[in-house]
mmCIF file of C-alpha atoms and ligand atoms in Angstrom:
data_model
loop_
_atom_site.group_PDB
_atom_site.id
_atom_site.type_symbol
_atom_site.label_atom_id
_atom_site.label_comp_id
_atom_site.label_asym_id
_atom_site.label_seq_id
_atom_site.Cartn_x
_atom_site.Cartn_y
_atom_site.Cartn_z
ATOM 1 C CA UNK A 1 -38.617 -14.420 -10.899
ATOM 2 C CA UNK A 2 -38.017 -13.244 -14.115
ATOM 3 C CA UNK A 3 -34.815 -12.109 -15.353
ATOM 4 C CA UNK A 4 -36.182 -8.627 -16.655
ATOM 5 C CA UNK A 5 -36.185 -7.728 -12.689
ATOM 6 C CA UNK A 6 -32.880 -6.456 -10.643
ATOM 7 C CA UNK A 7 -32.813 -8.057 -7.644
ATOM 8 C CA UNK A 8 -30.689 -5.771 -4.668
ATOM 9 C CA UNK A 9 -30.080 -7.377 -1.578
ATOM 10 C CA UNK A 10 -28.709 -5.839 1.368
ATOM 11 C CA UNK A 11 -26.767 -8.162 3.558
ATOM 12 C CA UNK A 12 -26.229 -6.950 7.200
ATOM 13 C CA UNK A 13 -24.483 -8.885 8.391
ATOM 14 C CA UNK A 14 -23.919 -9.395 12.351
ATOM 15 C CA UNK A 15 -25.101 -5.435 12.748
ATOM 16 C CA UNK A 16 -28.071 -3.359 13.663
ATOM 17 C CA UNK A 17 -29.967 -4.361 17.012
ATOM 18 C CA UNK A 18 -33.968 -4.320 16.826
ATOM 19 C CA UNK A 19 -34.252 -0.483 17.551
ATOM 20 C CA UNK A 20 -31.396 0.424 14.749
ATOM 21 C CA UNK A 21 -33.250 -2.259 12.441
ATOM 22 C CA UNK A 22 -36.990 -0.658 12.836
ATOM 23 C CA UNK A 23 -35.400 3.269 12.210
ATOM 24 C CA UNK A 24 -33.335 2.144 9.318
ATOM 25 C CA UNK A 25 -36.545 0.046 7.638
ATOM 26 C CA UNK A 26 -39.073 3.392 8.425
ATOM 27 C CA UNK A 27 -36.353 5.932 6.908
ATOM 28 C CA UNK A 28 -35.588 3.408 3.590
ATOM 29 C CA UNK A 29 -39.330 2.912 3.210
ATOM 30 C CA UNK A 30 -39.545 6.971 2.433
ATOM 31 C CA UNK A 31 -36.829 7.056 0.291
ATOM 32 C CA UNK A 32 -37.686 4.202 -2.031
ATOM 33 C CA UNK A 33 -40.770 3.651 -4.642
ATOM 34 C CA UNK A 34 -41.602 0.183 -5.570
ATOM 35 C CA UNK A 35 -40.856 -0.422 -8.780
ATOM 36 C CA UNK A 36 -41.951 -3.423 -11.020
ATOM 37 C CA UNK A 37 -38.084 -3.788 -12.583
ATOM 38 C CA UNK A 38 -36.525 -3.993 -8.929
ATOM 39 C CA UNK A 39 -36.830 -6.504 -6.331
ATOM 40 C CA UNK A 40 -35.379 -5.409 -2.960
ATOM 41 C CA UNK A 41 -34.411 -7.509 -0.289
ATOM 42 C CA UNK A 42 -33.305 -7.229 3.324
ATOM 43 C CA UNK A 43 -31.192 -9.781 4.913
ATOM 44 C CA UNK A 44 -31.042 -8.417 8.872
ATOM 45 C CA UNK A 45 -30.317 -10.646 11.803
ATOM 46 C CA UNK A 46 -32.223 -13.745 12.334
ATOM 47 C CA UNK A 47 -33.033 -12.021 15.610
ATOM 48 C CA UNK A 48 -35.019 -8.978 14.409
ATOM 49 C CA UNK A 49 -36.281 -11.022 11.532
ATOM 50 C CA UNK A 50 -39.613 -11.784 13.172
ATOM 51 C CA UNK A 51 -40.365 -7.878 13.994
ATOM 52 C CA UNK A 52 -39.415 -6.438 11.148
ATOM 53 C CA UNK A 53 -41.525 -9.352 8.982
ATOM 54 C CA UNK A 54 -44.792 -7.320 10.849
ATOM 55 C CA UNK A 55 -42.923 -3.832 9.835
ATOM 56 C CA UNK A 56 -42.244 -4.509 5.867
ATOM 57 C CA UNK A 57 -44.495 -4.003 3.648
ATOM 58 C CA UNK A 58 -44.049 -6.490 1.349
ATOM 59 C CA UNK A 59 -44.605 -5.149 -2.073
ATOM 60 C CA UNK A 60 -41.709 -2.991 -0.676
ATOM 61 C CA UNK A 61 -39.174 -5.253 0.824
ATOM 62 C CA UNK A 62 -38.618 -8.757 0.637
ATOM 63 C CA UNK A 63 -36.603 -10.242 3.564
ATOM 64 C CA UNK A 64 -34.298 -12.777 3.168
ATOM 65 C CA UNK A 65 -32.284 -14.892 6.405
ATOM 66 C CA UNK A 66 -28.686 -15.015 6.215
ATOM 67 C CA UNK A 67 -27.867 -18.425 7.153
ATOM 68 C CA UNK A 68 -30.362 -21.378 8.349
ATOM 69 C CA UNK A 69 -29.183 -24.962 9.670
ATOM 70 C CA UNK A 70 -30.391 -27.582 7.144
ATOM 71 C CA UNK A 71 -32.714 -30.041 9.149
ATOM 72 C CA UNK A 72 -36.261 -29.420 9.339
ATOM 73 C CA UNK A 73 -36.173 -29.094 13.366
ATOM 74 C CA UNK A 74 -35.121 -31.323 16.078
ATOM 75 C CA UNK A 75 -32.209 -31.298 19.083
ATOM 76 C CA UNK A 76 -30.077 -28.662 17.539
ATOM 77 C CA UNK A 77 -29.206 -26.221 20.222
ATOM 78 C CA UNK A 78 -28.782 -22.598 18.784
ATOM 79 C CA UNK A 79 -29.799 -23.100 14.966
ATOM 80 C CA UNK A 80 -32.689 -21.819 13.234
ATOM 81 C CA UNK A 81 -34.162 -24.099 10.709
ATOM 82 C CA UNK A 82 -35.256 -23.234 6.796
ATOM 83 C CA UNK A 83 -38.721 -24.541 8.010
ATOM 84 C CA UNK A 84 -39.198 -22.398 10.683
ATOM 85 C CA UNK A 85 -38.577 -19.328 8.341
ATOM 86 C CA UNK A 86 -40.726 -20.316 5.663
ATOM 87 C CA UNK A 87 -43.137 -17.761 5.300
ATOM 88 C CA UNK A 88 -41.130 -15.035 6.847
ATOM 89 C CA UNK A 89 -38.731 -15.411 4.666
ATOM 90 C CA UNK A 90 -38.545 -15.538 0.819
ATOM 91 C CA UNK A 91 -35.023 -15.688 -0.024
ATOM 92 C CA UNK A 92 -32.283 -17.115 2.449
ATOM 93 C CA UNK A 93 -28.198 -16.663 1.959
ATOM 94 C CA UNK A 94 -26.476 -19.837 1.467
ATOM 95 C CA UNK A 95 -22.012 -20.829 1.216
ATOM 96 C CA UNK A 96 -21.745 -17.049 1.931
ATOM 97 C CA UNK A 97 -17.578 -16.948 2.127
ATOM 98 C CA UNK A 98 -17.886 -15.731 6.119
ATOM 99 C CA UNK A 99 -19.811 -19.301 6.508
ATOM 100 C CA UNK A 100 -17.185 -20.870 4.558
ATOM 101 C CA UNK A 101 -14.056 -19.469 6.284
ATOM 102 C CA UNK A 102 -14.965 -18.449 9.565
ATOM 103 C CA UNK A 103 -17.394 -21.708 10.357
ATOM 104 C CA UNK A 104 -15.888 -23.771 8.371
ATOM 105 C CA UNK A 105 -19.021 -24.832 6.311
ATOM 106 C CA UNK A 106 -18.074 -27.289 3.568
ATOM 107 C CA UNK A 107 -20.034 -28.161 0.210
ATOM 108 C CA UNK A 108 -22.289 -31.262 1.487
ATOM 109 C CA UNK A 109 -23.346 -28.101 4.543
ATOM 110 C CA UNK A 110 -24.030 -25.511 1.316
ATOM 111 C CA UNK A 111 -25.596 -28.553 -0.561
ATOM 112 C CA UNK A 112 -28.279 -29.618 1.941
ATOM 113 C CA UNK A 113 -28.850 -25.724 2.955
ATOM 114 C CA UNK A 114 -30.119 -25.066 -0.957
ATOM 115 C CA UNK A 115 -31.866 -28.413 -1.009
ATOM 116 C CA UNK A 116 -33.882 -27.278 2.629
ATOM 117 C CA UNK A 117 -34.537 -23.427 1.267
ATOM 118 C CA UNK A 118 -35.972 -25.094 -1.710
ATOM 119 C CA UNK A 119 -38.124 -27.664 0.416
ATOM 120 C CA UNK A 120 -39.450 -24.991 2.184
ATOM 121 C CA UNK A 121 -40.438 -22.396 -0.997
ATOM 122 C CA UNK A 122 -37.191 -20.047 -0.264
ATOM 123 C CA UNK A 123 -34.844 -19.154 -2.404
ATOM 124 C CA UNK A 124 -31.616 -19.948 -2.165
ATOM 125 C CA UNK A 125 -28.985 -16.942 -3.124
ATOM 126 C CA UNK A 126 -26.060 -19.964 -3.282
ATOM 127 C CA UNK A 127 -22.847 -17.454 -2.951
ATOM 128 C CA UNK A 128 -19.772 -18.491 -5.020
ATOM 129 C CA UNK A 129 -16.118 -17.035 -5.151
ATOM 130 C CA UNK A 130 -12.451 -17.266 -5.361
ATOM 131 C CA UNK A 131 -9.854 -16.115 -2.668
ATOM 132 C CA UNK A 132 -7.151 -14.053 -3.315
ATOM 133 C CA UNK A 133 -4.616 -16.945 -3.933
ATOM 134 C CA UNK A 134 -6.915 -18.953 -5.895
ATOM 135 C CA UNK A 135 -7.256 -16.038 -8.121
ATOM 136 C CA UNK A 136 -3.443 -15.261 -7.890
ATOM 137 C CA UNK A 137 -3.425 -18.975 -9.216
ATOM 138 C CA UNK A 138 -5.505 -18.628 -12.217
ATOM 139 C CA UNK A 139 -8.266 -21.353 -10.793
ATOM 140 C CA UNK A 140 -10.909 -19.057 -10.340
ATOM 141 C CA UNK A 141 -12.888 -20.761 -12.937
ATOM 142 C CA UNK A 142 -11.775 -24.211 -11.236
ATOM 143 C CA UNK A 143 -13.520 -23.039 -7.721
ATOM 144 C CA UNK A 144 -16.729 -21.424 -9.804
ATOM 145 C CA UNK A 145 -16.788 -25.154 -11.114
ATOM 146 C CA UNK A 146 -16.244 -27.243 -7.994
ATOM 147 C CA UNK A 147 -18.374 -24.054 -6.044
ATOM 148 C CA UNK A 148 -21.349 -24.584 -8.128
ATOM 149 C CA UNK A 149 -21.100 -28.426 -8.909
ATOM 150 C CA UNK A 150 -20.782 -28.978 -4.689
ATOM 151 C CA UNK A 151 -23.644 -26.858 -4.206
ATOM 152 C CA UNK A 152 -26.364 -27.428 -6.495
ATOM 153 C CA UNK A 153 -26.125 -31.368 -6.595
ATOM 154 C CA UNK A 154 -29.031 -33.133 -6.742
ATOM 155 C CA UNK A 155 -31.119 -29.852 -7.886
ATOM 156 C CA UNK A 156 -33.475 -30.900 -10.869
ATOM 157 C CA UNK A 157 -33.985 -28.706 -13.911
ATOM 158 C CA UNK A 158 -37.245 -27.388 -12.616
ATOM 159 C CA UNK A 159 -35.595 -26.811 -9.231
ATOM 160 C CA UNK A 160 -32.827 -24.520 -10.605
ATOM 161 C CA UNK A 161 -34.897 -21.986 -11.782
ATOM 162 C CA UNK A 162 -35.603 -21.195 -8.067
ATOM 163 C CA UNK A 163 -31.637 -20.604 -7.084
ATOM 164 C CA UNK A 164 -30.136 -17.540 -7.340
ATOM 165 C CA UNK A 165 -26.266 -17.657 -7.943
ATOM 166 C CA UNK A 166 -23.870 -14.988 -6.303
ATOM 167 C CA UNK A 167 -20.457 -14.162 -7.464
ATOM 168 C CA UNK A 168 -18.595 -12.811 -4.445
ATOM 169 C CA UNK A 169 -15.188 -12.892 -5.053
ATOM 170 C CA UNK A 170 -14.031 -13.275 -0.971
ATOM 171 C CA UNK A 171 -10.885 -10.933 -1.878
ATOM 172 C CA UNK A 172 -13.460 -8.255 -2.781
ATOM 173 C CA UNK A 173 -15.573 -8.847 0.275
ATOM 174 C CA UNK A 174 -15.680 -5.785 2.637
ATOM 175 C CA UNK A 175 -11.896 -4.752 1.541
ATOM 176 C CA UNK A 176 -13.054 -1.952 -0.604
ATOM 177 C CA UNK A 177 -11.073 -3.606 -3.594
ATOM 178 C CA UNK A 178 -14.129 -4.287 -5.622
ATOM 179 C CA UNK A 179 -13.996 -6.280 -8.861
ATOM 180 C CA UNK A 180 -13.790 -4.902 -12.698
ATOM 181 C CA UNK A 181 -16.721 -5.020 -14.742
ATOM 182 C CA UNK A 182 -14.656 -7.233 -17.226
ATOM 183 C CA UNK A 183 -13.685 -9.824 -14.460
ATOM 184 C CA UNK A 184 -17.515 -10.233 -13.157
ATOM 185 C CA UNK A 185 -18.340 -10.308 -16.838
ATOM 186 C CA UNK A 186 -16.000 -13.462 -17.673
ATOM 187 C CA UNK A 187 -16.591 -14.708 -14.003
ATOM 188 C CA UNK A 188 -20.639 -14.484 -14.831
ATOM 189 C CA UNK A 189 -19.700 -16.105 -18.135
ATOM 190 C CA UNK A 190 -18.461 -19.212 -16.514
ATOM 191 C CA UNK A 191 -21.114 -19.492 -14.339
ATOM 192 C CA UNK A 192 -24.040 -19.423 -16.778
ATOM 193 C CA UNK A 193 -22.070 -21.998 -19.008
ATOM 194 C CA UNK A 194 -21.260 -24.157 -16.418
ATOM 195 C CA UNK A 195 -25.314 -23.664 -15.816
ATOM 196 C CA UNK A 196 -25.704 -24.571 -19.607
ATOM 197 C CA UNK A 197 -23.604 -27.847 -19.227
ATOM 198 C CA UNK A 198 -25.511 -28.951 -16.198
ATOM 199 C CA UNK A 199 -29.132 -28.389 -16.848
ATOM 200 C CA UNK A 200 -29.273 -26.659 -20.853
ATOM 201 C CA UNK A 201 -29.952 -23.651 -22.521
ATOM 202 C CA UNK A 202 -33.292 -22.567 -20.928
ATOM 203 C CA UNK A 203 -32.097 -22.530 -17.239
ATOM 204 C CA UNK A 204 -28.723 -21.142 -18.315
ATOM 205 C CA UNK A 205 -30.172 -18.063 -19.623
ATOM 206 C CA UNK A 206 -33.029 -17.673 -17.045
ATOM 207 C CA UNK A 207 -31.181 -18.743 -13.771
ATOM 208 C CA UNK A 208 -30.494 -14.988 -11.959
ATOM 209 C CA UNK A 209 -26.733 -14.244 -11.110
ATOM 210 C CA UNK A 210 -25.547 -11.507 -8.954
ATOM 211 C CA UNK A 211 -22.825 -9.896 -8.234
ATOM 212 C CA UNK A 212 -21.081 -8.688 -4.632
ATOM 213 C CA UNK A 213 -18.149 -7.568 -3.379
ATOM 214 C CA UNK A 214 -17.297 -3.643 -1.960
ATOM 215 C CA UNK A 215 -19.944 -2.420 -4.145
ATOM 216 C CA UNK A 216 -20.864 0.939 -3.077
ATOM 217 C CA UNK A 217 -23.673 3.780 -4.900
ATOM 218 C CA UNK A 218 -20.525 5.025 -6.901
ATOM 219 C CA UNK A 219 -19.912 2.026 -8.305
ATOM 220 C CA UNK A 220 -23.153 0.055 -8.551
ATOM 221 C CA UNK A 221 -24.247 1.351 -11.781
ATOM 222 C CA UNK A 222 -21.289 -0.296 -13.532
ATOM 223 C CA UNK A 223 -22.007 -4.296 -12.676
ATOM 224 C CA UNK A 224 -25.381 -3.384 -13.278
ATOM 225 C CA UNK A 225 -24.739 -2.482 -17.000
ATOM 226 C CA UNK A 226 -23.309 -5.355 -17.596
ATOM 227 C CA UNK A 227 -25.730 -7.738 -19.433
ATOM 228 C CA UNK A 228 -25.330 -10.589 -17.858
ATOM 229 C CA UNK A 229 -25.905 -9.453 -14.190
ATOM 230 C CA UNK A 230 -29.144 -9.267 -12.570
ATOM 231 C CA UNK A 231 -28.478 -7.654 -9.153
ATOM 232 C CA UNK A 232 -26.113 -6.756 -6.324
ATOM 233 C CA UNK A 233 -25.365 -8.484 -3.337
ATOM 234 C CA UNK A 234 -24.294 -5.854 -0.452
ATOM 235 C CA UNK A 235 -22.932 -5.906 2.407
ATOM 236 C CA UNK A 236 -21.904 -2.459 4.003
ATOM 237 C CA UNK A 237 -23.411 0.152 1.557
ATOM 238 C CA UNK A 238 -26.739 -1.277 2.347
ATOM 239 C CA UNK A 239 -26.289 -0.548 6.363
ATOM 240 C CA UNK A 240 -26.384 3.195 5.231
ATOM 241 C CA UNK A 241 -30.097 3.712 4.053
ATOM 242 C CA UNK A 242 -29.407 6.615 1.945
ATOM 243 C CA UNK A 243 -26.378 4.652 0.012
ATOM 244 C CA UNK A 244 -28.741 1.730 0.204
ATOM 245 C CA UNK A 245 -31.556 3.643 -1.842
ATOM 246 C CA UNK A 246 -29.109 5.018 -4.292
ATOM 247 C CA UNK A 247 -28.050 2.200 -5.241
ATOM 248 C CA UNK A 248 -32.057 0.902 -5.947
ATOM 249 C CA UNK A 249 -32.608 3.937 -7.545
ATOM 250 C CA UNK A 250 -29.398 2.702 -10.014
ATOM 251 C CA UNK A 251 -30.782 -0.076 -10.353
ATOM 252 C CA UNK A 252 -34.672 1.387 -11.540
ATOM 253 C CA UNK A 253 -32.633 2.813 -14.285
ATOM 254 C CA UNK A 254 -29.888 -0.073 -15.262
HETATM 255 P P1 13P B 1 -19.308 -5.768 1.176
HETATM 256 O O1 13P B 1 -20.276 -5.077 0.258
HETATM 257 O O2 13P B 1 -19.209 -5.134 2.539
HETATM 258 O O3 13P B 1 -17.976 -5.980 0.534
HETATM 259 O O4 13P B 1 -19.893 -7.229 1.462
HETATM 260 C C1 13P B 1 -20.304 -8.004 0.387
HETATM 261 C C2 13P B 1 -20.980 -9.199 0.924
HETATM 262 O O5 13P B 1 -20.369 -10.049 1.541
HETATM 263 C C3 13P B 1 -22.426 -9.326 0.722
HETATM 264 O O6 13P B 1 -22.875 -10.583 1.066
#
């Protein structure tokens, strides 16, 4: 996708059962208008995935799963595999910091997630960030680095195009202590020249960064001025539709 589209995706996290899921998707569909600059994506529950795939109307929504296991399929009690999304899905969440910290999921676990969303034509939103003592510690560039260099290995310069690259610092994460514009500015910075260093110019300036991290409809419009970023990532503004569409509707006119 190109970068002349903002792409807002709501990340629910471990909320809304199947009833909650289908009320919130019929309300949001009245309040939006699809727009040709905005891509909007829903990441729900794998477990109401499937029914609200039949509900969306796709020009509207896009969904997107928050976490898949890496192998194709095969005796993996409780995990959902890339492959069996493909086609529901077009975008899946991947090193989110909850799967880092709270399951423990390590680079070569991020790594082979992006290379099985690729494999299976979704795109990967890989999700990078510093803590709050890394960034205490000045290495915040140092864990962008070793983040995106873990993550994307073995991703050719045709492949890249397809990734999507978050910038969630985890101290910002659901503590209502967003980011300043000028952090995810020099933060953004780093990642599309680390892009630049790895693959050139071309994928450097067309690879899609976001930004998330407390971002509510008050604040939205201010990352989304900022040149170099193409979208939000959101976690609980977009479980309230009517923040939710706000923030789209910021986003139509970024
Ligand atoms: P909050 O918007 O709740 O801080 O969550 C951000 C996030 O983790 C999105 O993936």
């Amino acid at each position: 996708m190109a970068r002349d589209k903002k792409l807002i995706i709501g990340n629910w996290k471990m909320n809304l059962n199947m009833h909650e899921a289908s009320l919130y998707v019929h309300s949001l569909e009245k309040m939006i208008k699809v727009r040709r600059d905005v891509e909007v994506v829903l990441a729900p529950t794998i477990f109401t995935l499937q029914s609200l795939s039949l509900q969306v109307n796709r020009r509207q929504f896009k969904l997107a799963a928050q976490n898949f296991y890496w192998r194709d399929s095969g005796a993996y009690t409780g995990e959902v595999s890339a492959t069996q999304l493909r086609g529901i899905v077009d975008y899946g969440l991947v090193g989110h910091s909850e799967r880092r910290h709270i399951f423990h999921e390590h680079d070569k676990d991020v790594r082979a997630k992006v290379q099985a969303a690729l494999r299976n034509h979704i795109r990967p939103v890989l999700c990078i960030g510093e803590t709050a003592s890394e960034r205490a510690n000045n290495e915040t560039e140092a864990v962008l680095h070793d983040q995106l260099i873990g993550g994307l290995a073995n991703i050719t310069s045709e492949e890249i195009e397809q990734v999507v690259i978050a910038y969630e610092p985890v101290w910002a994460i659901g503590t209502g202590q967003n980011a300043l514009p000028v952090d995810v500015t020099r933060a953004v910075k780093v990642i599309r020249s680390q892009i630049r260093h790895l693959y050139g110019k071309q994928a450097a300036d067309s690879v899609q960064v976001l930004y998330g991290g407390s971002v509510k409809a008050e604040s939205a419009a201010d990352y989304l001025a900022i040149d170099d970023v193409d979208g939000l990532l959101i976690g609980g503004a977009s479980l309230d539709a009517h923040a939710f569409s706000e923030i789209i509707a910021k986003a139509h006119r970024a």
